Coordinates of C-alpha atoms in Angstrom, one line a residue:
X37 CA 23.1 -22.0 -10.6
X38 CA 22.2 -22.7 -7.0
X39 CA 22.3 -25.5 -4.9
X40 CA 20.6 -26.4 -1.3
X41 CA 23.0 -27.9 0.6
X42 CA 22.0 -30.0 4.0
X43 CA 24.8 -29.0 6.8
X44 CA 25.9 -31.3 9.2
X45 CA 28.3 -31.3 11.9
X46 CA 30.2 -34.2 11.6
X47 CA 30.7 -33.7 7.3
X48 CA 30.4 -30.0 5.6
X49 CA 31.8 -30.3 1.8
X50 CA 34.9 -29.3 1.2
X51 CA 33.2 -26.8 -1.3
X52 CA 31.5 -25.2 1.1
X53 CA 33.8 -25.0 4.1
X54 CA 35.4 -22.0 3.7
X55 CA 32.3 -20.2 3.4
X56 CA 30.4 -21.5 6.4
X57 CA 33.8 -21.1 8.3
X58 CA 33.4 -17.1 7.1
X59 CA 29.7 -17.2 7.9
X60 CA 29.8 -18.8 10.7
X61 CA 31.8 -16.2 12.3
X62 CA 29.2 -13.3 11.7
X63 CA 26.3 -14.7 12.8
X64 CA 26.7 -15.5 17.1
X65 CA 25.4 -19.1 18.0
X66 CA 22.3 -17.8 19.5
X67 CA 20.9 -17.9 15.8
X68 CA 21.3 -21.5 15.4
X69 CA 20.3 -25.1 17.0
X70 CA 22.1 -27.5 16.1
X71 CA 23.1 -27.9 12.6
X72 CA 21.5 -30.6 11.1
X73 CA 18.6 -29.1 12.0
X74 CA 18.7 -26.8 9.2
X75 CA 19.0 -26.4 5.0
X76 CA 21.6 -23.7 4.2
X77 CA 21.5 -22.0 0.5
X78 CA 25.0 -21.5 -0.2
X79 CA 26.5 -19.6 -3.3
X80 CA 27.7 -22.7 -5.2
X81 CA 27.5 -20.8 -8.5
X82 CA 28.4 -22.0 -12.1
X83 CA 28.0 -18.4 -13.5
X84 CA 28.8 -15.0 -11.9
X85 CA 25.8 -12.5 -12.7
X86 CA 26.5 -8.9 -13.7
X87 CA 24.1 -8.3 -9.8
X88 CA 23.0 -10.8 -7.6
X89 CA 20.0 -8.6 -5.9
X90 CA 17.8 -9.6 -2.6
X91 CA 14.7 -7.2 -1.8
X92 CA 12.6 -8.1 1.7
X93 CA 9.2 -7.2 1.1
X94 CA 6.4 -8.3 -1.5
X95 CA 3.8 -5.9 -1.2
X96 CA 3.4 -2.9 -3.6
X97 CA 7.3 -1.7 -3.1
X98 CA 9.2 -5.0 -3.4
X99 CA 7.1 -6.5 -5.9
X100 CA 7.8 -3.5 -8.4
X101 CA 11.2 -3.3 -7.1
X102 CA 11.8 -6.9 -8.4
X103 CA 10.3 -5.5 -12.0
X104 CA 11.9 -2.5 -12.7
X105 CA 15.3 -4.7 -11.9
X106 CA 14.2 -7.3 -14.9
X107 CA 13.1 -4.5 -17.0
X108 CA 16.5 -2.6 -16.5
X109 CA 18.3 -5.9 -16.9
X110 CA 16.5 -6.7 -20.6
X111 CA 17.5 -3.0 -21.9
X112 CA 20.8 -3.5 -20.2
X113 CA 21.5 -7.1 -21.7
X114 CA 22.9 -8.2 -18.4
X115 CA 21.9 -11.1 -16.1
X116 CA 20.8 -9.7 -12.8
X117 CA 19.5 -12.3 -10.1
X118 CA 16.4 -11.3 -8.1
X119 CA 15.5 -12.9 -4.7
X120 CA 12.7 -11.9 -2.6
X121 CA 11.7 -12.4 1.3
X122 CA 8.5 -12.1 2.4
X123 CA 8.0 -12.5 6.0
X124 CA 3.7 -13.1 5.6
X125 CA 2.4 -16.3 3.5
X126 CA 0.8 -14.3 0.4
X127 CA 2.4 -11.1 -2.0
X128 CA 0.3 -7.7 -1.7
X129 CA 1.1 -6.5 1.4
X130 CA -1.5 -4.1 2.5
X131 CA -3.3 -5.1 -0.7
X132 CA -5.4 -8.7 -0.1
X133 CA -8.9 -9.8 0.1
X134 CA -11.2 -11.5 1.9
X135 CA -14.7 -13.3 1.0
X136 CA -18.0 -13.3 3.4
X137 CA -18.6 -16.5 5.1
X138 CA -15.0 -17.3 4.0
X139 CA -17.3 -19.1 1.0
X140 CA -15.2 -17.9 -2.5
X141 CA -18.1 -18.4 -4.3
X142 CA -19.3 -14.9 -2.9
X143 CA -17.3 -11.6 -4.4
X144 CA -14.2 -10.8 -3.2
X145 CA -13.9 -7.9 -0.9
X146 CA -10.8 -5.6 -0.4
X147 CA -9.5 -5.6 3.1
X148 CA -6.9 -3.1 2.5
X149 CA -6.0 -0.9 -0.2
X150 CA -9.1 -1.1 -2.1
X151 CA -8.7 1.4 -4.9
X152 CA -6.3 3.3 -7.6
X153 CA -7.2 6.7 -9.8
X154 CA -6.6 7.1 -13.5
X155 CA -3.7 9.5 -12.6
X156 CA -1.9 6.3 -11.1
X157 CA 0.1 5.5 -14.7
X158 CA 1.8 2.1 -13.1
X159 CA -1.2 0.4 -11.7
X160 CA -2.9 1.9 -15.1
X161 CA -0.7 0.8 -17.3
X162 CA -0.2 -3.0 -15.5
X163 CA -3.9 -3.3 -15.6
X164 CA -3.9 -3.0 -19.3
X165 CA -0.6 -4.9 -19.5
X166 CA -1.7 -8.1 -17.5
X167 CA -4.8 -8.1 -19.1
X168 CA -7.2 -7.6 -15.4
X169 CA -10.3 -7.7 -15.3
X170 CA -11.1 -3.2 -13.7
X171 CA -14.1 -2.3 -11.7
X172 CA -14.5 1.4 -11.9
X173 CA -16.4 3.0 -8.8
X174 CA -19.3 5.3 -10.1
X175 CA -21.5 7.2 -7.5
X176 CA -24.7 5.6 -8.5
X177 CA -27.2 4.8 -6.1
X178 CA -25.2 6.1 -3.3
X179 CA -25.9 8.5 -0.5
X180 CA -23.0 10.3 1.1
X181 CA -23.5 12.1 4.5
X182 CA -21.4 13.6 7.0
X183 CA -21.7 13.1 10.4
X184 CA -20.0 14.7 13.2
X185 CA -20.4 12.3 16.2
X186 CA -24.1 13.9 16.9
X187 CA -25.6 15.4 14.0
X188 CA -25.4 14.0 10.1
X189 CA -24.3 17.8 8.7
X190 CA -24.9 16.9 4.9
X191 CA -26.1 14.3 3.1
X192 CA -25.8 14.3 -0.9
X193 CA -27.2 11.8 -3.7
X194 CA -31.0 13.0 -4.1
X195 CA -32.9 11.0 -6.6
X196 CA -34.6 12.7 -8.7
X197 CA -34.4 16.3 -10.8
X198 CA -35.8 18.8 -8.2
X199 CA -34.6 16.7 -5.5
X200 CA -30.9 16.8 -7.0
X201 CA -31.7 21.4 -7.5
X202 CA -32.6 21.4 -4.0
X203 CA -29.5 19.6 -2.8
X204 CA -27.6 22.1 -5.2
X205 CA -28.6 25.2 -3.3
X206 CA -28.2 24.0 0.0
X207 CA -24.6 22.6 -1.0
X208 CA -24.0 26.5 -2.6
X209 CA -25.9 28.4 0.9
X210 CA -23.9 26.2 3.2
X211 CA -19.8 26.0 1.5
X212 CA -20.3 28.8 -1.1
X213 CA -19.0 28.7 -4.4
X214 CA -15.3 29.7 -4.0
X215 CA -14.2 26.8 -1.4
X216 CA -15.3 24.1 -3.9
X217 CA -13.7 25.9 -6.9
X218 CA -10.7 26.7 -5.4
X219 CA -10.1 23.2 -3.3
X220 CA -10.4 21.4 -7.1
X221 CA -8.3 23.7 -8.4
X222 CA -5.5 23.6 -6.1
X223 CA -6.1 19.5 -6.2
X224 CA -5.9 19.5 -10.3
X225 CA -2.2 21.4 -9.6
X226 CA -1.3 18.9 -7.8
X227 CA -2.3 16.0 -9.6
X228 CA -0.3 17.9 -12.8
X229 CA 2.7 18.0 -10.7
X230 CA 2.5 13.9 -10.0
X231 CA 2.4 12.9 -13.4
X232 CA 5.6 14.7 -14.5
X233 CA 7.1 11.6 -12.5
X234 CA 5.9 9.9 -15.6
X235 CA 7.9 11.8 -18.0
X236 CA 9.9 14.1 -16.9
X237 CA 10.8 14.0 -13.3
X238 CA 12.1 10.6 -13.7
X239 CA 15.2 10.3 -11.5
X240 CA 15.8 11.8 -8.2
X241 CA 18.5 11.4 -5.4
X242 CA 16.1 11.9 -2.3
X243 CA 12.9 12.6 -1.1
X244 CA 13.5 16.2 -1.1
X245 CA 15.0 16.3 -4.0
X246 CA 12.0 15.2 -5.7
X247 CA 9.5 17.7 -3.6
X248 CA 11.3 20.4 -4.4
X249 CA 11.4 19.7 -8.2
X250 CA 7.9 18.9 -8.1
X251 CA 6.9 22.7 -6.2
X252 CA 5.2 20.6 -3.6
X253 CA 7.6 21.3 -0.4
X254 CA 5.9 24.0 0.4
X255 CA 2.6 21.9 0.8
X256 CA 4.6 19.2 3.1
X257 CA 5.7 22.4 5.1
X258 CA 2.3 22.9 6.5
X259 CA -0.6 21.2 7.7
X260 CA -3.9 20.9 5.3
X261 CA -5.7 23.3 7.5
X262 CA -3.5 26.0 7.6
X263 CA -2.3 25.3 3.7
X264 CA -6.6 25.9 2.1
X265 CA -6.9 28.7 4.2
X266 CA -3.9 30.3 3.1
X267 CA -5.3 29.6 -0.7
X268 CA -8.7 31.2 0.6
X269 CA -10.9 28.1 1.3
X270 CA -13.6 28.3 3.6
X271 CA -13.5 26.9 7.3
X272 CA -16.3 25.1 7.0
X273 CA -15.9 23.6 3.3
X274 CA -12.3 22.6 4.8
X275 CA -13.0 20.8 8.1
X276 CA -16.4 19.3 6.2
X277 CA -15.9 17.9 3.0
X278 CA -11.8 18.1 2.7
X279 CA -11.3 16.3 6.2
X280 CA -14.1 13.9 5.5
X281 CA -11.5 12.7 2.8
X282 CA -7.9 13.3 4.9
X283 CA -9.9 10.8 7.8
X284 CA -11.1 8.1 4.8
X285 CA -8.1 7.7 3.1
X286 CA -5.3 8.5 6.2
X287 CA -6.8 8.6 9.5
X288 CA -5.4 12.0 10.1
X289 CA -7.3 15.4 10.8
X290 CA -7.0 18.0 8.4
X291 CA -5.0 20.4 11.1
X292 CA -3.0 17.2 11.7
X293 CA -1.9 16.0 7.8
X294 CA 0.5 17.8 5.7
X295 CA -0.9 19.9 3.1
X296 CA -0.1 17.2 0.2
X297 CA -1.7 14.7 2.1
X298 CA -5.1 16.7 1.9
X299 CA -4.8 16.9 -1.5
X300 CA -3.8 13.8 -2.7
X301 CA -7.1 12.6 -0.2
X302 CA -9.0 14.8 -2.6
X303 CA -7.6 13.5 -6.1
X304 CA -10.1 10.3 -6.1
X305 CA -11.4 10.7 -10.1
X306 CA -11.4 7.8 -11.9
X307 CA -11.6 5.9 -9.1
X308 CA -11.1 2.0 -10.1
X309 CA -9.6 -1.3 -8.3
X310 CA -8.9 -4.9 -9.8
X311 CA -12.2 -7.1 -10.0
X312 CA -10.8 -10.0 -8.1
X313 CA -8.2 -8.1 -6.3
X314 CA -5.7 -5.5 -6.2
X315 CA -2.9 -7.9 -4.8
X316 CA -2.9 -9.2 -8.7
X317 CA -1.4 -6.8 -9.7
X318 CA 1.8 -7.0 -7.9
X319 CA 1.8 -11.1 -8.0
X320 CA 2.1 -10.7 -12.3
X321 CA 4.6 -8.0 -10.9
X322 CA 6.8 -10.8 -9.8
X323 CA 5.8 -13.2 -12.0
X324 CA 7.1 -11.2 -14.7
X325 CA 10.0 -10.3 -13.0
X326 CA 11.2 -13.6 -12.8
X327 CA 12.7 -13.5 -9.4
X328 CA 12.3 -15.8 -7.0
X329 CA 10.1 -15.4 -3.9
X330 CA 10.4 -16.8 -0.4
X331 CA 7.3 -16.3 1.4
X332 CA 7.1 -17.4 5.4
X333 CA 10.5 -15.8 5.2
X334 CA 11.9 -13.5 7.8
X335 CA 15.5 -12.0 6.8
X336 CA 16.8 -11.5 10.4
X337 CA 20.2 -10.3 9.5
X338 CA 22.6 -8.1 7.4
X339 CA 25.8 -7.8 7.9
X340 CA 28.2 -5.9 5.1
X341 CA 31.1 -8.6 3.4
X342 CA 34.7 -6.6 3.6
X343 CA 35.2 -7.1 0.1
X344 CA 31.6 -5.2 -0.5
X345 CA 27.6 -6.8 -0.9
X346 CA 26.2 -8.1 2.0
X347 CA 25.2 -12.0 3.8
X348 CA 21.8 -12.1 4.3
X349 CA 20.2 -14.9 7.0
X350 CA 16.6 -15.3 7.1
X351 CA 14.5 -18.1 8.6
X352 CA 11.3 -19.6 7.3
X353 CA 8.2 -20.4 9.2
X354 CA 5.0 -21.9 9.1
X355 CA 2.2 -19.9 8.0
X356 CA 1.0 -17.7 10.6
X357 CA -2.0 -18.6 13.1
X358 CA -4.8 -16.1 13.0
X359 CA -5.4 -14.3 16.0
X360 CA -7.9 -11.5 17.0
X361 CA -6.7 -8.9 14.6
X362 CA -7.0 -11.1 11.9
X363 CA -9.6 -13.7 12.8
X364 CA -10.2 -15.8 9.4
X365 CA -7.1 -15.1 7.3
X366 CA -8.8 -16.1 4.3
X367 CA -6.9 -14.9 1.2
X368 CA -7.7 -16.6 -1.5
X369 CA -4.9 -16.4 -4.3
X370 CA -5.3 -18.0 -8.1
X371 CA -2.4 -20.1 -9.0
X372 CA -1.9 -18.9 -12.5
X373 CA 0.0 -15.5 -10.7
X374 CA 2.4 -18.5 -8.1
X375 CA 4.7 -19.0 -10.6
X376 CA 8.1 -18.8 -8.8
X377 CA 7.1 -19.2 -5.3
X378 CA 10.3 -20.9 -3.4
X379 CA 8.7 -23.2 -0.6
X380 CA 10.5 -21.8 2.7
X381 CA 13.2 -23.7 4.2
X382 CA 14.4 -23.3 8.2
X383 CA 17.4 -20.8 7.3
X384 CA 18.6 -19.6 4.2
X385 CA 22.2 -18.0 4.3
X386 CA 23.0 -16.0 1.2
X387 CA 25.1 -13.1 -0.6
X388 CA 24.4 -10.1 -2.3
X389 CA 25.5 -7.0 -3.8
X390 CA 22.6 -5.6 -3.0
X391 CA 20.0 -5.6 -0.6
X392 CA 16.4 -3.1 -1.2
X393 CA 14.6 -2.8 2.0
X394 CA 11.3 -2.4 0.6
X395 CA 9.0 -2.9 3.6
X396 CA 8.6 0.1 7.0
X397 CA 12.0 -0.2 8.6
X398 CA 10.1 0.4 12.4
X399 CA 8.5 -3.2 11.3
X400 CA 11.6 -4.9 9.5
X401 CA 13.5 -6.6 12.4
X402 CA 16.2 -6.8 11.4
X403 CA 19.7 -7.3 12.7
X404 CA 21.9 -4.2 11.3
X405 CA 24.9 -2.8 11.3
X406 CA 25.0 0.2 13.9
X407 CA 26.9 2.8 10.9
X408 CA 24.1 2.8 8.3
X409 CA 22.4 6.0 7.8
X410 CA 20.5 7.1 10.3
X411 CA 16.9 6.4 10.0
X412 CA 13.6 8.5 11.6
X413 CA 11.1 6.6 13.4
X414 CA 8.0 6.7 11.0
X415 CA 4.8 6.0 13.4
X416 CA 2.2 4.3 11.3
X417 CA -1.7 4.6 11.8
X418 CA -3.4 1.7 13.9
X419 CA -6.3 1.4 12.0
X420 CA -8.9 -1.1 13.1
X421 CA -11.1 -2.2 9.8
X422 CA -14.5 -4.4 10.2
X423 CA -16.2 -6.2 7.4
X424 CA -19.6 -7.4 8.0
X425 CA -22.6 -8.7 6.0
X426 CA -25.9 -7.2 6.1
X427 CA -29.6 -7.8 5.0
X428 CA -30.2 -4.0 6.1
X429 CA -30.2 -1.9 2.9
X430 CA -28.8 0.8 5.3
X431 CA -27.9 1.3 9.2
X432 CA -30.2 2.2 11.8
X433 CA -31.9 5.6 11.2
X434 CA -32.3 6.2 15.0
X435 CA -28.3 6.1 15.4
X436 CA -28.1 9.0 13.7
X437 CA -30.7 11.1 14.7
X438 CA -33.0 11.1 11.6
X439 CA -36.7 10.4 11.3
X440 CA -38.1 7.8 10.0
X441 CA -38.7 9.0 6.6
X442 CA -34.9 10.8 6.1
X443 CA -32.7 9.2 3.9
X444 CA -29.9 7.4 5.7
X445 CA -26.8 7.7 3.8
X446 CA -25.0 4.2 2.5
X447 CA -21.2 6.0 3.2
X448 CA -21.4 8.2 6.2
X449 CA -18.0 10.0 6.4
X450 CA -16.7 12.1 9.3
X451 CA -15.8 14.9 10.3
X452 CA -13.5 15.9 13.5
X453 CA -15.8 19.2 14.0
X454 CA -18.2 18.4 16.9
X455 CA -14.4 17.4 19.4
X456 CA -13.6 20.4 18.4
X457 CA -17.2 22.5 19.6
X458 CA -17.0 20.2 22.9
X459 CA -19.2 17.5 21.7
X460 CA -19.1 13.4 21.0
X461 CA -16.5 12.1 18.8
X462 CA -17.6 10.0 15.7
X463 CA -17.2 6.3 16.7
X464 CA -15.7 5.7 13.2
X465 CA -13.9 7.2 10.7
X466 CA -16.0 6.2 7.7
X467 CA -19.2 3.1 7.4
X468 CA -19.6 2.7 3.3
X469 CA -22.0 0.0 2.0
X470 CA -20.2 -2.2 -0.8
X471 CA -22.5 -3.9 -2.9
X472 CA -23.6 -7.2 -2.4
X473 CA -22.4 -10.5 -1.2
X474 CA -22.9 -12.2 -5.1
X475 CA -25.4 -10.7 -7.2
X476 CA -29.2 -11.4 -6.8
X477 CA -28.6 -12.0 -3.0
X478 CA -29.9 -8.9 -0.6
X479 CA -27.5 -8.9 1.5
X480 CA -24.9 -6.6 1.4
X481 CA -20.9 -5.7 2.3
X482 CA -20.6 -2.8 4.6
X483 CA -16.9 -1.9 5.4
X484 CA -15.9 0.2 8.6
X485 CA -13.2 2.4 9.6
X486 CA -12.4 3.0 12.9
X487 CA -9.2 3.7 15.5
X488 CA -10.4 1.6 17.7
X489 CA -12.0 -2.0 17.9
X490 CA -15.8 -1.9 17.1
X491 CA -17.7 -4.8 19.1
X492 CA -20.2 -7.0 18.2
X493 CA -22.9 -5.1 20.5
X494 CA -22.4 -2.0 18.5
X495 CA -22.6 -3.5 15.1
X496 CA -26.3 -4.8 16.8
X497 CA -27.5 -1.3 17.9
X498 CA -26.6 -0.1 14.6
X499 CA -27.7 -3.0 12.0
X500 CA -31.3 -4.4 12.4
X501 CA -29.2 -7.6 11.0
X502 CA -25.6 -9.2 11.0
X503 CA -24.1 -12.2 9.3
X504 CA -20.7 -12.0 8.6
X505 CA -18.3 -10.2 10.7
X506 CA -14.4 -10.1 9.9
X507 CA -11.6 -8.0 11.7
X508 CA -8.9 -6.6 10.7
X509 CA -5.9 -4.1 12.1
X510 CA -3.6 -2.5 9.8
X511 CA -0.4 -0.3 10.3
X512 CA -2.2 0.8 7.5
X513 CA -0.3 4.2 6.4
X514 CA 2.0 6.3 8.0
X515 CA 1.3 9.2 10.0
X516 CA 1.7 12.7 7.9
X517 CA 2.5 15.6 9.8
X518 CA 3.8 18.7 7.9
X519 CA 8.0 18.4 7.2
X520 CA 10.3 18.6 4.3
X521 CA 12.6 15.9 5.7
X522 CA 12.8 12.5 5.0
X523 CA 14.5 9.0 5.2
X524 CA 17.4 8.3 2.8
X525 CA 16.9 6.3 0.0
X526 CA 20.6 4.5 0.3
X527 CA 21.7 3.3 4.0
X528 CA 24.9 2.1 2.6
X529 CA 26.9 0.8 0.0
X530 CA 24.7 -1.7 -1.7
X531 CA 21.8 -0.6 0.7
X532 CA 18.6 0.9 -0.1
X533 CA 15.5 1.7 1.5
X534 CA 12.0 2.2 -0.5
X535 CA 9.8 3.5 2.1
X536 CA 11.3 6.7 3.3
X537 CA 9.1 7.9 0.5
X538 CA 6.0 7.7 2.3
X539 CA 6.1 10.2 4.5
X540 CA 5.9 12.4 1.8
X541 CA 2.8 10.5 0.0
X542 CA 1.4 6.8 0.8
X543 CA -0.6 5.5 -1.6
X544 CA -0.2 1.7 -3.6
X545 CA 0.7 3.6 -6.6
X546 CA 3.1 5.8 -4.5
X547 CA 5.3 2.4 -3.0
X548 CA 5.8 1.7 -7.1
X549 CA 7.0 4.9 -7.8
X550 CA 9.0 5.1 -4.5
X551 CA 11.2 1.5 -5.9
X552 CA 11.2 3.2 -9.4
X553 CA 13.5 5.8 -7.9
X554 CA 15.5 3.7 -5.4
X555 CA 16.2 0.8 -8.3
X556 CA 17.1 3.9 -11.1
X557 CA 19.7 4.8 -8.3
X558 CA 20.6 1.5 -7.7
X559 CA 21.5 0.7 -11.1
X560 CA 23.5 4.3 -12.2
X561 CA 25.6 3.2 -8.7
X562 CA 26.2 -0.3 -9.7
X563 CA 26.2 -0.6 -13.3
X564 CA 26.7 2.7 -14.6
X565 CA 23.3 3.0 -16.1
X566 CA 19.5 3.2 -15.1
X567 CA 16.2 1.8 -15.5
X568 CA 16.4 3.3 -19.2
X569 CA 20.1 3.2 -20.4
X570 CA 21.4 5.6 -22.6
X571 CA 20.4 5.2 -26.3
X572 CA 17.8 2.5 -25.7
X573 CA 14.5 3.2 -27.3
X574 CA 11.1 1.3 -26.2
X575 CA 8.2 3.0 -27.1
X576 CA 4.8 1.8 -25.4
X577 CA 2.4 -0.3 -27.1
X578 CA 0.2 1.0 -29.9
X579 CA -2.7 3.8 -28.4
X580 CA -0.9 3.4 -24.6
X581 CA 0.5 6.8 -23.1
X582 CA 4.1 7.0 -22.6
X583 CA 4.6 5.7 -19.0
X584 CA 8.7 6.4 -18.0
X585 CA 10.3 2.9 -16.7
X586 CA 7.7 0.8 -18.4
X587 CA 8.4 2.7 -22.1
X588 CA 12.0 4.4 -22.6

């Protein structure tokens, strides 16, 4: 059991002066004013857990970090303490939502990672285990069309029978049949080799221990260009239709991305998301977990004990203030998923056995030791996103060049073609229509992609009307170029890192499998056994599929 203790300088405990004496000396003055400024957590403890655990960051990784440590802990029959430090004001990382007019009686939209596939067995399975409410993506009325910067190259999602034929034999005269065949082949390979992480590729030691077992190096090796036409896809089906995807989903040309990153771009059947909001997902994550989560919370320090673990100091803050990249901040979270939310104090001093780092280390700051590991420099994507509301049932037909009786697509994606033939680069990277604001109102969601900032004038030239407009810049995903190195999953003793991983694949479903790995590590390290100890049975529920970590 812990207790918040309020330091002062003229009477520290006698409990507790030893400690703060031993603290006090790794941490220089600059990180303090004076002390009765501040509430210190120190380890007065009435019990000694088997593990006392911290994990800084609450998106996708950490909060599936902090639940395959409680599952392992149940099979295990041992009491492992879970704390976790999130340095933003709401759990989900790259996963939250926002609402149009900041009104929450309009549907939620995604702002970040907006979907999962059936072949993602974790965000499946929790789905069906928290009992969420799914939305599955269908085509339906939608026009797709691919636009180059000057000239919309394809357009798909005719209406009616001979309409659809036609569209058919211009698809077939302009990519062939082979490229298509081929590029869904080669991504139903792929997709096979994933899900033997669900069953039988359950443990690994590294990133490249993983690839190779999976046969996938050799797509990491090379970039997607080079890899399809290697396998006998088509030039123009390639830097078309399978770079359309690889700029959607990463950001990246197809000559640019490694090979697995094209395909993975690729694998979007069964595409699906949470009705009111993917970041539910990982708050039930927690929730079930039964740590304890500090939000507001930077962890500014580590510094290794002699005697093994590590001190931890982190300072609390108040919610941040929006600025331009973020501009209404509006995240709307139900209470029901808050459960063990730890209001922040001004500096929390701790000790663990273990730290997971579950969060980009470029972004961490964090005070470390200088002997850890070394760690590459993962570049991330600056990707500018713009919501907006519309009463146009589509964009302008004159900004892309049609007549006024063509069919103006509701998701234009893009294509790097037209820089490369000397002509204009697409202002965007994708512009999909999302449905409505609330149903019976027409006026509808469009969501943009771009790499740089798109400007109110813009939006005007290319919407007959705008209402709501809300901005957003991610560090969204990392950038992929071809290798078969990557980051270590353990720093040091009692040390782990989570998102070395994605640089081989980023995806929401990806960050849960990456902590799967690092906490079955962990655990065989620290305790002897893993995630699913020897001789522990626990089958799923009746009619699920087996899904490793969640069943045993």
């Amino acid at each position: 059991m812990k207790r918040w203790i309020v330091l002062s300088p003229l009477a520290i405990p006698a409990c507790v002066a030893f400690s703060w004496s031993s603290w006090s000396s790794l941490f220089s003055r600059r990180d303090f004013a004076p002390a009765d400024q501040y509430v210190v957590q120190a380890p007065v403890e009435t019990y000694k857990p088997a593990l006392r655990v911290a994990v800084v960051g609450a998106g996708a990784a950490g909060s599936s970090a902090a639940l395959w440590i409680h599952k392992a802990a149940e099979r295990l029959e041992k009491d492992i303490v879970v704390d976790v430090f999130e340095r933003s004001d709401y759990i989900g990382g790259r996963s939250t939502v926002v609402y149009p007019y900041n009104d929450t009686s309009n549907d939620r939209v995604e702002l970040g990672a907006s979907i999962y596939v059936e072949a993602n067995k974790n965000m499946v399975r929790a789905a069906k285990e928290y009992k969420l409410e799914v939305s599955d993506f269908h085509d339906g009325d939608e026009t797709v069309g691919i636009w180059d910067g000057s000239q919309m190259l394809v357009t798909t999602g005719a209406k009616n029978f001979f309409g659809k034929i036609w569209e058919n034999i211009r698809l077939l005269w302009r990519y062939g049949y082979r490229s298509p065949v081929t590029t869904n082949a080669l991504v139903k390979q792929t997709v096979e080799a994933f899900l033997s992480i669900y069953n039988k590729h359950t443990s690994w030691d590294s990133v490249e221990d993983l690839s190779a077992r999976l046969n996938l190096t050799d797509l990491t090796a090379q970039d997607g260009a080079t890899y399809l036409a290697s396998q006998g896809v088509g030039e123009t089906f390639a830097f078309e239709v399978v770079e359309c995807a690889t700029r959607v989903n990463y950001a990246q040309d197809l000559n640019v991305i490694h090979g697995l990153g094209a395909m993975v771009s690729m694998a979007a059947n069964g595409a699906k998301g949470i009705t009111k909001g993917n970041f539910h997902v990982f708050e039930h994550f927690l929730k079930d977990s039964q740590a304890k989560v500090h939000l507001n919370t930077h962890v500014t320090k580590l510094q290794p004990k002699p005697d093994g673990g590590w001190v931890l100091l982190a300072t609390g803050a108040a919610p941040p203030t929006p600025t331009p990249a973020d501009e209404t901040h509006d995240e709307k979270k139900e209470e029901d998923a808050q459960a063990n939310i730890v209001p922040p104090e001004l500096i929390i001093i701790e000790t663990y056995d273990v730290v997971i780092l579950a969060a980009p280390f470029d972004t961490l700051d964090i005070q470390l030791p200088t002997n850890l590991a070394p760690v590459t420099p993962a570049p991330y994507v600056n990707l500018h996103v713009t919501l907006l509301s519309t009463k146009s049932p589509t964009a302008k037909h004159e900004y892309f060049g049609l007549g006024e009786r063509d069919t103006v697509p509701t998701m234009v994606l893009t294509t790097a073609q037209g820089i490369r033939a000397g002509g204009k680069a697409p202002e965007f990277n994708s512009l999909s229509y999302h449905g409505r604001i609330k149903e019976g109102v027409d006026e509808w969601v469009v969501k943009i992609f771009s790499e740089e900032r798109i400007e109110d004038e813009w939006l005007a030239g290319v919407f007959d009307h705008v209402g709501w407009v809300h901005r957003k810049v991610w560090d969204s995903y990392p950038k992929l170029p071809p290798t078969t190195r990557y980051n270590p999953m353990k720093l040091s003793d009692g040390l782990y890192y989570v998102n070395g991983f994605e640089t081989f694949i980023s995806t929401m479903e990806t960050e849960t499998v990456a902590s799967r790995g690092v906490v079955d590590l962990m655990l065989k390290e620290m305790l002897g056994d893993g995630i699913c100890p020897s001789g522990v049975s626990s089958p799923p529920p009746e009619g699920e599929e087996f899904v490793w970590g969640w069943d045993c």
